[in-house]
Amino acid sequence: MARKDGRTADALRPVTIERGWSAQAEGSALISVGSTKVLCTASVQPTVPRWMAGKGKGWVTAEYSMLPRSTNERMDRESVKGRIGGRTHEISRLVGRSLRAVVDMKALGELSIVVDCDVLQADGGTRCASITGAYVALAEAIEWAKAQKRIPASANPLIDSVSAISVGIVDGAPMLDLAYVEDSKAETDMNVVVTGRGLFVEVQGTAEGAPFDRTELGALLDLATGGCDELAAIQRSVLA
Amino acid sequence: MARKDGRTADALRPVTIERGWSAQAEGSALISVGSTKVLCTASVQPTVPRWMAGKGKGWVTAEYSMLPRSTNERMDRESVKGRIGGRTHEISRLVGRSLRAVVDMKALGELSIVVDCDVLQADGGTRCASITGAYVALAEAIEWAKAQKRIPASANPLIDSVSAISVGIVDGAPMLDLAYVEDSKAETDMNVVVTGRGLFVEVQGTAEGAPFDRTELGALLDLATGGCDELAAIQRSVLA
Amino acid sequence: MARKDGRTADALRPVTIERGWSAQAEGSALISVGSTKVLCTASVQPTVPRWMAGKGKGWVTAEYSMLPRSTNERMDRESVKGRIGGRTHEISRLVGRSLRAVVDMKALGELSIVVDCDVLQADGGTRCASITGAYVALAEAIEWAKAQKRIPASANPLIDSVSAISVGIVDGAPMLDLAYVEDSKAETDMNVVVTGRGLFVEVQGTAEGAPFDRTELGALLDLATGGCDELAAIQRSVLA
Amino acid sequence: MARKDGRTADALRPVTIERGWSAQAEGSALISVGSTKVLCTASVQPTVPRWMAGKGKGWVTAEYSMLPRSTNERMDRESVKGRIGGRTHEISRLVGRSLRAVVDMKALGELSIVVDCDVLQADGGTRCASITGAYVALAEAIEWAKAQKRIPASANPLIDSVSAISVGIVDGAPMLDLAYVEDSKAETDMNVVVTGRGLFVEVQGTAEGAPFDRTELGALLDLATGGCDELAAIQRSVLA
Amino acid sequence: MARKDGRTADALRPVTIERGWSAQAEGSALISVGSTKVLCTASVQPTVPRWMAGKGKGWVTAEYSMLPRSTNERMDRESVKGRIGGRTHEISRLVGRSLRAVVDMKALGELSIVVDCDVLQADGGTRCASITGAYVALAEAIEWAKAQKRIPASANPLIDSVSAISVGIVDGAPMLDLAYVEDSKAETDMNVVVTGRGLFVEVQGTAEGAPFDRTELGALLDLATGGCDELAAIQRSVLA
Amino acid sequence: MARKDGRTADALRPVTIERGWSAQAEGSALISVGSTKVLCTASVQPTVPRWMAGKGKGWVTAEYSMLPRSTNERMDRESVKGRIGGRTHEISRLVGRSLRAVVDMKALGELSIVVDCDVLQADGGTRCASITGAYVALAEAIEWAKAQKRIPASANPLIDSVSAISVGIVDGAPMLDLAYVEDSKAETDMNVVVTGRGLFVEVQGTAEGAPFDRTELGALLDLATGGCDELAAIQRSVLA
């Protein structure tokens, strides 16, 4: 069964990661997954949140946002509405948790890294692209902090890499890396966050249409694991 | 390995659901799962959100909130802070999606049902208890609407039941229905939403500590499926 | 002239106070006055507001809120609207002032007690029920603090008890403890807060319909004083 | 016992009301009560709130606010804080209720009058001065509306006048019209709203220090009734 | 070409400044420019913003606001809307910058002066009247601070005076000090802030209708410089 | 006197404008002025604000925002703070006014164009770069609307082009197009908005340090006019 852009069911869209995009941030990456483009910047800050202070441990957090015209219809800005929507909150928390899963906070030491993921253009999979790009920005910021001796040269705060991909059941068939038109008609939609070693950090599956069974879940996890393997390889080559 | 309250790894805490708790709401249920207590009320409203109007279809949504002293430490009220936190948003959206997965919106017709889940006392698993109790409140509200002829007697808006349970890996062992002390030390934490027929609506697994593999995921899903089977039976007997 | 529920003009609705309702809070009470149900929890906190620090005195404050479907029509949550309404503010302040009137802040010592009054079901008189229940939660929290030696055993922070009741002129006749249907057609509505010794803490009379004269005011105060005598007796027996 | 400014216990401070202060508003009054100065403007608007529309009745509402440096210490603006405080809400509601008590909404017809009370300088009694001045602004706006034929010439929307005064027990003695220094040490503080005919619209007594008994309450109401008689005479002469 | 009120193109409206209007503030001025009336109060505060602390320098800031019925149509209060509009922000910042331009922060020493400009009645030129009046309030507050020895007697924090006036091209002709009806039909509108010595602090010209050229700009600046000369003379005589 | 990057006092930094950057928006441009990069998108919407409806005229508005790490130090997001700051408001309004100055609203017809200017990287001059880039996005959106027949082929809504540049007095010398390090030490800072025909739309000069005189103002306007001539030529070639 053919996909609109001719991909097979288990194929990623073209992925590029331009590291060091920003002249200001300690770490940065502009990731493109098909037409989805996310600018990820990592900011190293000398303090940790108050509730963590004095424990000799660091902190990593993330904020996700979409530009108002990253989408097909212009959305009102959350700053203008005066409040952040549920979806934004949810994704910011997901990106932060995903990054923290591969960081040794003791090794990081008492500093914070805030990773901002701003979606410049959206065509499905923005939360997954954010995680994949954010990891590269984070890794670059940690390199910078070691070069600046903010982190001892001997410390290895990154215990693994992390990437994410969406999978879903579209017209009855499991598919990898859904574009917006696919995502909007998927019966089941799943975002899977996987480490470079192939372990799961997050599995978030939602039946948008019909509920799903164990067999379908298994097929989706297989696709996602394969996709994240490819993403991990791209991250490695970009960071090499 | 013994749990604090003597349960086996695959045992639920005592569950009671008191339906018709509220004299005001069209549907209501006070659910207790161990020390966790959630008051669920379902309000039938004659209109649907503007973007849905005129399609002959209904809408179901949910709002979750915790009383400030439902927890061990008092939390500030979100109304006083002037904004809803990310966790609240995330759970409200989860409860709404879970309910909508078992409702035939065409059969509901052009009316809305808002289910409020207010946590009176919290000891882990509040989002899952909310879903399980919300289903009973929703079912009661739909009965009411049929009795009131707001929904035709022949319509069957409920296509299945839905319940939810948390599972997790604690001290290396998969366990069902985590109490707060267990949840706070779990390496992996998963919330699973299952229909009465045993299909998945949501699978949300998060590695709080170490990432997990396919075997562990399978063990957790087995536990959750078993727990939701029991909850579905309790729901059926309460609604009979 | 008969009231809907058969009560005489000077009769309270059935009142029950279940103290120690909460497993989490230092003090708590679930009060029912007819169909009105309010959950009151008292939280002991080790600090006082900044403007009071270092004076060796304590502080007592309160927050009032209604669950969205405590009423006949569902109300929007104030947390969702992003601001607290005037009525909520007004009642929170009233409950706080009423409690402070019977507390010796020197004897309390430098700690705060926050009493949360959450209306689970509303049928008139929710602010008065909140005050009456809040006193029991407060007394329980002070007992706890003495048992925990946060307050010296010799200190007596409670210098009196306090309760409150609504009175009003309905169809020309003064009546005690108005239910919602009575309250909504009252010409004059008064909330009276009285100590266990029979002194006034607050008298808030409002002409909703026709203004009132000194004679009517006197009749209402007589009714309220009698009602609060009964409430004080119930409080004493609950706390005994 | 002498008061700081030499007044007797039952004397008002000097009161002046300058009607027609504003060149913009349909009605306005600048009231001075001692050093307290409040600018009251009444705005006639052609519509009523949505929940009142189509009933052929009008609506009167009020908003109270203090300039940031009306007080001895500068206060932060509520517009800058992004939320209105409890006291502001409470007083706005009180002023609105007081005005509505003397308006025949049927005779007003389907239009709204919003009265803004902005405290330019505060020295105690600002809420009472607001009510007394607001009545004059309201009366002027109604005159304007009749002249403009927005209200039929035959209609008499004002069924009485209304004014307000504070009373309190200071150093054990009942006193009329408390200045700020008196108010801040009062044991009991009461705001009384009285119509031109001498009936009560609001009686709000609060024990700031010691609770009070019926005898004290009576003495305070006597003082307040006398003070409002004088204020009603001033209002009449200003509006003549 | 005649102006509505008979003024010549280069004439100011009648200007009066009543200094010392407030009994509460350290400095104050009620300025009238035609029908525009602004109450300016200056509050001396013993601290500076945190980012300035410990530098031995002071700070001056301003807040501008309009009463809801200062204008022909009532505006909603920004405190009620819960946010400050763009225009308010812009003017507050402009007034603050204008005042800081004539203050030697070293000579002021480590204290803050906040100048509040509240528009009681608006008929065009409110931001310029605010600056002109704010300077008088500021000068009075500095006098007060010297008398109180908060500033050493030898220090001269005011290095110049400052005033402001609007100019514009109306019906093709450059005009000074636009009233509201003139301002609303101006093709170009300019606010000019000038020191007592005749130097520019701010020049803010905006083409509301047609863009303007260098010649027109020159004519407007000539008018503004003349107007501010007159305002500076009034300020000097008021402060003498 | 040499500038840090070797430019002469009257030289622009390298300017590039990439039109059609966005696959989603009707018009878009990514403008770089030195290291300053702003993404401008223009969204065509079928309606106008309510207060303009039914007049057969269109509307153009703009929103400006900076990504949190566009600057050297990370700034908190305005969406997270829940309110838009004064500077953001001020610039959004400036960009909107500048664009409206070159649009014939009658010729546009009853539709709105919203131009979003999101600063991806900031090194001084972001508001001016926003205006210059926004014009290109606007022109592209108008082309699109004509191609789509949303605007008649015969209509010419753009009556001129518009661009903007900053100028300032740095170390006593007038300079064109200030980079951040220059801007932060400028005594006077001016933003000038000029049409393609060389007329002024906005002149906003501010004395950050010492006030300025007419001669200095003239020198700055000469520089700005020259710079905007160059920018207009670049706009023309990009849109050709």
PDB file of C-alpha atoms in Angstrom, chain A residues 14-204:
ATOM      1  CA  PRO A  14      14.523  12.377   4.964  1.00  0.00           C
ATOM      2  CA  VAL A  15      16.209  13.480   8.192  1.00  0.00           C
ATOM      3  CA  THR A  16      18.871  16.167   8.506  1.00  0.00           C
ATOM      4  CA  ILE A  17      20.356  17.609  11.654  1.00  0.00           C
ATOM      5  CA  GLU A  18      22.405  20.806  11.442  1.00  0.00           C
ATOM      6  CA  ARG A  19      24.301  21.077  14.706  1.00  0.00           C
ATOM      7  CA  GLY A  20      25.740  24.365  15.933  1.00  0.00           C
ATOM      8  CA  TRP A  21      23.022  26.377  14.157  1.00  0.00           C
ATOM      9  CA  SER A  22      22.931  29.122  16.790  1.00  0.00           C
ATOM     10  CA  ALA A  23      25.720  31.602  17.428  1.00  0.00           C
ATOM     11  CA  GLN A  24      24.271  32.340  20.881  1.00  0.00           C
ATOM     12  CA  ALA A  25      23.389  29.028  22.542  1.00  0.00           C
ATOM     13  CA  GLU A  26      25.878  26.652  24.154  1.00  0.00           C
ATOM     14  CA  GLY A  27      24.372  23.834  22.106  1.00  0.00           C
ATOM     15  CA  SER A  28      21.964  23.859  19.171  1.00  0.00           C
ATOM     16  CA  ALA A  29      20.543  21.808  16.348  1.00  0.00           C
ATOM     17  CA  LEU A  30      18.123  22.508  13.525  1.00  0.00           C
ATOM     18  CA  ILE A  31      16.431  19.226  12.743  1.00  0.00           C
ATOM     19  CA  SER A  32      14.332  18.512   9.637  1.00  0.00           C
ATOM     20  CA  VAL A  33      12.202  15.404   9.343  1.00  0.00           C
ATOM     21  CA  GLY A  34      10.488  15.768   5.994  1.00  0.00           C
ATOM     22  CA  SER A  35       8.861  19.217   6.108  1.00  0.00           C
ATOM     23  CA  THR A  36       8.917  19.342   9.904  1.00  0.00           C
ATOM     24  CA  LYS A  37      11.642  21.704  11.130  1.00  0.00           C
ATOM     25  CA  VAL A  38      12.487  22.283  14.783  1.00  0.00           C
ATOM     26  CA  LEU A  39      15.139  24.618  16.170  1.00  0.00           C
ATOM     27  CA  CYS A  40      16.599  23.181  19.385  1.00  0.00           C
ATOM     28  CA  THR A  41      18.850  25.284  21.607  1.00  0.00           C
ATOM     29  CA  ALA A  42      20.463  24.191  24.850  1.00  0.00           C
ATOM     30  CA  SER A  43      21.258  26.820  27.488  1.00  0.00           C
ATOM     31  CA  VAL A  44      23.665  26.032  30.310  1.00  0.00           C
ATOM     32  CA  GLN A  45      22.761  27.829  33.519  1.00  0.00           C
ATOM     33  CA  PRO A  46      24.893  27.940  36.647  1.00  0.00           C
ATOM     34  CA  THR A  47      22.085  27.125  39.091  1.00  0.00           C
ATOM     35  CA  VAL A  48      19.539  24.387  39.690  1.00  0.00           C
ATOM     36  CA  PRO A  49      15.891  24.784  40.764  1.00  0.00           C
ATOM     37  CA  ARG A  50      15.617  25.664  44.448  1.00  0.00           C
ATOM     38  CA  TRP A  51      14.229  22.282  45.510  1.00  0.00           C
ATOM     39  CA  MET A  52      17.390  20.588  44.141  1.00  0.00           C
ATOM     40  CA  ALA A  53      20.026  22.949  45.469  1.00  0.00           C
ATOM     41  CA  GLY A  54      22.933  21.644  47.515  1.00  0.00           C
ATOM     42  CA  LYS A  55      22.646  18.020  46.419  1.00  0.00           C
ATOM     43  CA  GLY A  56      25.568  18.140  44.009  1.00  0.00           C
ATOM     44  CA  LYS A  57      23.271  17.105  41.178  1.00  0.00           C
ATOM     45  CA  GLY A  58      22.256  18.823  37.971  1.00  0.00           C
ATOM     46  CA  TRP A  59      18.964  19.268  36.158  1.00  0.00           C
ATOM     47  CA  VAL A  60      17.759  19.118  32.569  1.00  0.00           C
ATOM     48  CA  THR A  61      14.459  20.544  31.444  1.00  0.00           C
ATOM     49  CA  ALA A  62      12.783  21.433  28.149  1.00  0.00           C
ATOM     50  CA  GLU A  63      10.262  23.812  26.682  1.00  0.00           C
ATOM     51  CA  TYR A  64       8.375  23.157  23.461  1.00  0.00           C
ATOM     52  CA  SER A  65       6.519  25.727  21.438  1.00  0.00           C
ATOM     53  CA  MET A  66       5.159  26.191  17.931  1.00  0.00           C
ATOM     54  CA  LEU A  67       5.502  29.395  15.944  1.00  0.00           C
ATOM     55  CA  PRO A  68       2.015  30.706  15.172  1.00  0.00           C
ATOM     56  CA  ARG A  69       2.311  30.023  11.453  1.00  0.00           C
ATOM     57  CA  SER A  70       4.290  26.802  11.639  1.00  0.00           C
ATOM     58  CA  THR A  71       0.983  25.110  10.855  1.00  0.00           C
ATOM     59  CA  ASN A  72      -1.385  25.260   7.944  1.00  0.00           C
ATOM     60  CA  GLU A  73      -3.798  27.543   9.771  1.00  0.00           C
ATOM     61  CA  ARG A  74      -2.326  30.319  11.910  1.00  0.00           C
ATOM     62  CA  MET A  75      -2.737  29.639  15.650  1.00  0.00           C
ATOM     63  CA  ASP A  76      -2.945  32.369  18.278  1.00  0.00           C
ATOM     64  CA  ARG A  77       0.254  32.792  20.289  1.00  0.00           C
ATOM     65  CA  GLU A  78       0.148  31.340  23.794  1.00  0.00           C
ATOM     66  CA  SER A  79       1.873  34.489  25.057  1.00  0.00           C
ATOM     67  CA  VAL A  80      -1.019  36.551  23.691  1.00  0.00           C
ATOM     68  CA  LYS A  81      -3.622  34.185  25.143  1.00  0.00           C
ATOM     69  CA  GLY A  82      -1.768  34.512  28.452  1.00  0.00           C
ATOM     70  CA  ARG A  83      -1.639  30.807  29.108  1.00  0.00           C
ATOM     71  CA  ILE A  84       0.027  27.694  27.831  1.00  0.00           C
ATOM     72  CA  GLY A  85      -2.232  25.028  26.421  1.00  0.00           C
ATOM     73  CA  GLY A  86      -2.448  21.439  27.581  1.00  0.00           C
ATOM     74  CA  ARG A  87      -0.712  20.027  24.532  1.00  0.00           C
ATOM     75  CA  THR A  88       2.279  22.347  24.904  1.00  0.00           C
ATOM     76  CA  HIS A  89       2.657  21.476  28.558  1.00  0.00           C
ATOM     77  CA  GLU A  90       2.407  17.790  27.842  1.00  0.00           C
ATOM     78  CA  ILE A  91       5.075  17.847  25.155  1.00  0.00           C
ATOM     79  CA  SER A  92       7.468  20.046  27.144  1.00  0.00           C
ATOM     80  CA  ARG A  93       7.259  17.554  29.979  1.00  0.00           C
ATOM     81  CA  LEU A  94       7.776  14.617  27.634  1.00  0.00           C
ATOM     82  CA  VAL A  95      10.894  16.115  26.060  1.00  0.00           C
ATOM     83  CA  GLY A  96      12.347  16.926  29.477  1.00  0.00           C
ATOM     84  CA  ARG A  97      11.726  13.419  30.844  1.00  0.00           C
ATOM     85  CA  SER A  98      13.202  11.837  27.711  1.00  0.00           C
ATOM     86  CA  LEU A  99      16.432  13.810  28.017  1.00  0.00           C
ATOM     87  CA  ARG A 100      16.756  13.212  31.752  1.00  0.00           C
ATOM     88  CA  ALA A 101      16.514   9.466  31.125  1.00  0.00           C
ATOM     89  CA  VAL A 102      19.966   9.499  29.488  1.00  0.00           C
ATOM     90  CA  VAL A 103      21.708  11.969  31.814  1.00  0.00           C
ATOM     91  CA  ASP A 104      23.661  11.078  34.957  1.00  0.00           C
ATOM     92  CA  MET A 105      22.746  14.072  37.134  1.00  0.00           C
ATOM     93  CA  LYS A 106      25.604  13.419  39.556  1.00  0.00           C
ATOM     94  CA  ALA A 107      28.108  13.575  36.717  1.00  0.00           C
ATOM     95  CA  LEU A 108      26.514  16.759  35.399  1.00  0.00           C
ATOM     96  CA  GLY A 109      27.103  18.488  38.723  1.00  0.00           C
ATOM     97  CA  GLU A 110      25.120  21.406  40.095  1.00  0.00           C
ATOM     98  CA  LEU A 111      24.105  23.186  36.877  1.00  0.00           C
ATOM     99  CA  SER A 112      20.984  23.245  34.712  1.00  0.00           C
ATOM    100  CA  ILE A 113      20.518  22.800  31.016  1.00  0.00           C
ATOM    101  CA  VAL A 114      17.316  24.151  29.461  1.00  0.00           C
ATOM    102  CA  VAL A 115      16.558  22.880  25.990  1.00  0.00           C
ATOM    103  CA  ASP A 116      14.147  24.972  23.934  1.00  0.00           C
ATOM    104  CA  CYS A 117      12.425  23.280  21.024  1.00  0.00           C
ATOM    105  CA  ASP A 118      10.732  25.794  18.755  1.00  0.00           C
ATOM    106  CA  VAL A 119       8.826  24.361  15.817  1.00  0.00           C
ATOM    107  CA  LEU A 120       9.481  26.545  12.779  1.00  0.00           C
ATOM    108  CA  GLN A 121       7.432  24.381  10.421  1.00  0.00           C
ATOM    109  CA  ALA A 122       5.108  21.521  11.286  1.00  0.00           C
ATOM    110  CA  ASP A 123       4.147  18.482   9.240  1.00  0.00           C
ATOM    111  CA  GLY A 124       3.534  15.796  11.861  1.00  0.00           C
ATOM    112  CA  GLY A 125       5.950  14.284  14.364  1.00  0.00           C
ATOM    113  CA  THR A 126       7.037  17.589  15.926  1.00  0.00           C
ATOM    114  CA  ARG A 127       7.378  16.173  19.440  1.00  0.00           C
ATOM    115  CA  CYS A 128       9.525  13.294  18.227  1.00  0.00           C
ATOM    116  CA  ALA A 129      11.714  15.544  16.076  1.00  0.00           C
ATOM    117  CA  SER A 130      12.080  17.800  19.131  1.00  0.00           C
ATOM    118  CA  ILE A 131      13.421  14.946  21.243  1.00  0.00           C
ATOM    119  CA  THR A 132      15.793  13.756  18.553  1.00  0.00           C
ATOM    120  CA  GLY A 133      17.143  17.256  17.894  1.00  0.00           C
ATOM    121  CA  ALA A 134      17.190  18.197  21.567  1.00  0.00           C
ATOM    122  CA  TYR A 135      19.546  15.336  22.300  1.00  0.00           C
ATOM    123  CA  VAL A 136      22.072  16.723  19.796  1.00  0.00           C
ATOM    124  CA  ALA A 137      21.793  20.235  21.278  1.00  0.00           C
ATOM    125  CA  LEU A 138      22.195  18.786  24.759  1.00  0.00           C
ATOM    126  CA  ALA A 139      25.256  16.768  23.774  1.00  0.00           C
ATOM    127  CA  GLU A 140      26.825  19.854  22.213  1.00  0.00           C
ATOM    128  CA  ALA A 141      26.127  21.917  25.343  1.00  0.00           C
ATOM    129  CA  ILE A 142      27.749  19.256  27.523  1.00  0.00           C
ATOM    130  CA  GLU A 143      30.806  19.277  25.267  1.00  0.00           C
ATOM    131  CA  TRP A 144      30.937  23.057  25.655  1.00  0.00           C
ATOM    132  CA  ALA A 145      30.623  22.788  29.432  1.00  0.00           C
ATOM    133  CA  LYS A 146      33.505  20.317  29.538  1.00  0.00           C
ATOM    134  CA  ALA A 147      35.629  22.575  27.329  1.00  0.00           C
ATOM    135  CA  GLN A 148      34.795  25.453  29.689  1.00  0.00           C
ATOM    136  CA  LYS A 149      35.604  23.278  32.695  1.00  0.00           C
ATOM    137  CA  ARG A 150      32.114  23.731  34.082  1.00  0.00           C
ATOM    138  CA  ILE A 151      32.005  19.936  34.094  1.00  0.00           C
ATOM    139  CA  PRO A 152      35.167  18.003  34.939  1.00  0.00           C
ATOM    140  CA  ALA A 153      36.882  16.443  31.933  1.00  0.00           C
ATOM    141  CA  SER A 154      36.561  13.019  33.528  1.00  0.00           C
ATOM    142  CA  ALA A 155      32.780  13.221  33.955  1.00  0.00           C
ATOM    143  CA  ASN A 156      30.448  11.500  31.515  1.00  0.00           C
ATOM    144  CA  PRO A 157      26.976  12.913  32.078  1.00  0.00           C
ATOM    145  CA  LEU A 158      25.535  11.266  28.955  1.00  0.00           C
ATOM    146  CA  ILE A 159      24.947   7.597  29.689  1.00  0.00           C
ATOM    147  CA  ASP A 160      23.169   6.878  26.397  1.00  0.00           C
ATOM    148  CA  SER A 161      21.651   8.722  23.430  1.00  0.00           C
ATOM    149  CA  VAL A 162      17.914   9.164  22.920  1.00  0.00           C
ATOM    150  CA  SER A 163      15.631   9.663  19.939  1.00  0.00           C
ATOM    151  CA  ALA A 164      11.929   9.356  19.211  1.00  0.00           C
ATOM    152  CA  ILE A 165       9.602   8.498  16.397  1.00  0.00           C
ATOM    153  CA  SER A 166       5.880   8.295  15.820  1.00  0.00           C
ATOM    154  CA  VAL A 167       4.182   5.184  14.552  1.00  0.00           C
ATOM    155  CA  GLY A 168       0.551   4.473  13.900  1.00  0.00           C
ATOM    156  CA  ILE A 169      -2.082   2.341  12.305  1.00  0.00           C
ATOM    157  CA  VAL A 170      -3.343   4.074   9.189  1.00  0.00           C
ATOM    158  CA  ASP A 171      -6.034   2.467   7.049  1.00  0.00           C
ATOM    159  CA  GLY A 172      -5.415  -0.721   9.015  1.00  0.00           C
ATOM    160  CA  ALA A 173      -1.661  -0.838   8.368  1.00  0.00           C
ATOM    161  CA  PRO A 174       1.155  -0.095  10.833  1.00  0.00           C
ATOM    162  CA  MET A 175       3.358   2.744   9.575  1.00  0.00           C
ATOM    163  CA  LEU A 176       6.522   4.542  10.652  1.00  0.00           C
ATOM    164  CA  ASP A 177       7.019   8.315  10.979  1.00  0.00           C
ATOM    165  CA  LEU A 178       3.571   9.711  10.177  1.00  0.00           C
ATOM    166  CA  ALA A 179       3.281  12.912   8.182  1.00  0.00           C
ATOM    167  CA  TYR A 180       0.450  15.260   9.175  1.00  0.00           C
ATOM    168  CA  VAL A 181      -2.078  13.881   6.702  1.00  0.00           C
ATOM    169  CA  GLU A 182      -1.372  10.340   7.890  1.00  0.00           C
ATOM    170  CA  ASP A 183      -1.451  11.281  11.545  1.00  0.00           C
ATOM    171  CA  SER A 184      -4.819  12.964  11.245  1.00  0.00           C
ATOM    172  CA  LYS A 185      -6.466   9.815   9.960  1.00  0.00           C
ATOM    173  CA  ALA A 186      -4.582   7.263  12.096  1.00  0.00           C
ATOM    174  CA  GLU A 187      -6.714   4.893  14.170  1.00  0.00           C
ATOM    175  CA  THR A 188      -3.903   4.461  16.657  1.00  0.00           C
ATOM    176  CA  ASP A 189      -1.038   6.830  17.170  1.00  0.00           C
ATOM    177  CA  MET A 190       2.039   6.041  19.217  1.00  0.00           C
ATOM    178  CA  ASN A 191       5.109   8.023  20.156  1.00  0.00           C
ATOM    179  CA  VAL A 192       8.056   5.922  21.199  1.00  0.00           C
ATOM    180  CA  VAL A 193      11.212   7.203  22.814  1.00  0.00           C
ATOM    181  CA  VAL A 194      14.157   4.820  22.572  1.00  0.00           C
ATOM    182  CA  THR A 195      17.753   4.996  23.776  1.00  0.00           C
ATOM    183  CA  GLY A 196      20.740   4.313  21.568  1.00  0.00           C
ATOM    184  CA  ARG A 197      21.012   0.875  23.225  1.00  0.00           C
ATOM    185  CA  GLY A 198      17.426   0.087  22.148  1.00  0.00           C
ATOM    186  CA  LEU A 199      15.655   0.410  25.509  1.00  0.00           C
ATOM    187  CA  PHE A 200      12.343   2.207  25.926  1.00  0.00           C
ATOM    188  CA  VAL A 201      12.121   5.520  27.753  1.00  0.00           C
ATOM    189  CA  GLU A 202       8.520   6.310  26.867  1.00  0.00           C
ATOM    190  CA  VAL A 203       5.771   4.423  25.099  1.00  0.00           C
ATOM    191  CA  GLN A 204       2.688   6.552  24.564  1.00  0.00           C
TER     192      GLN A 204
END
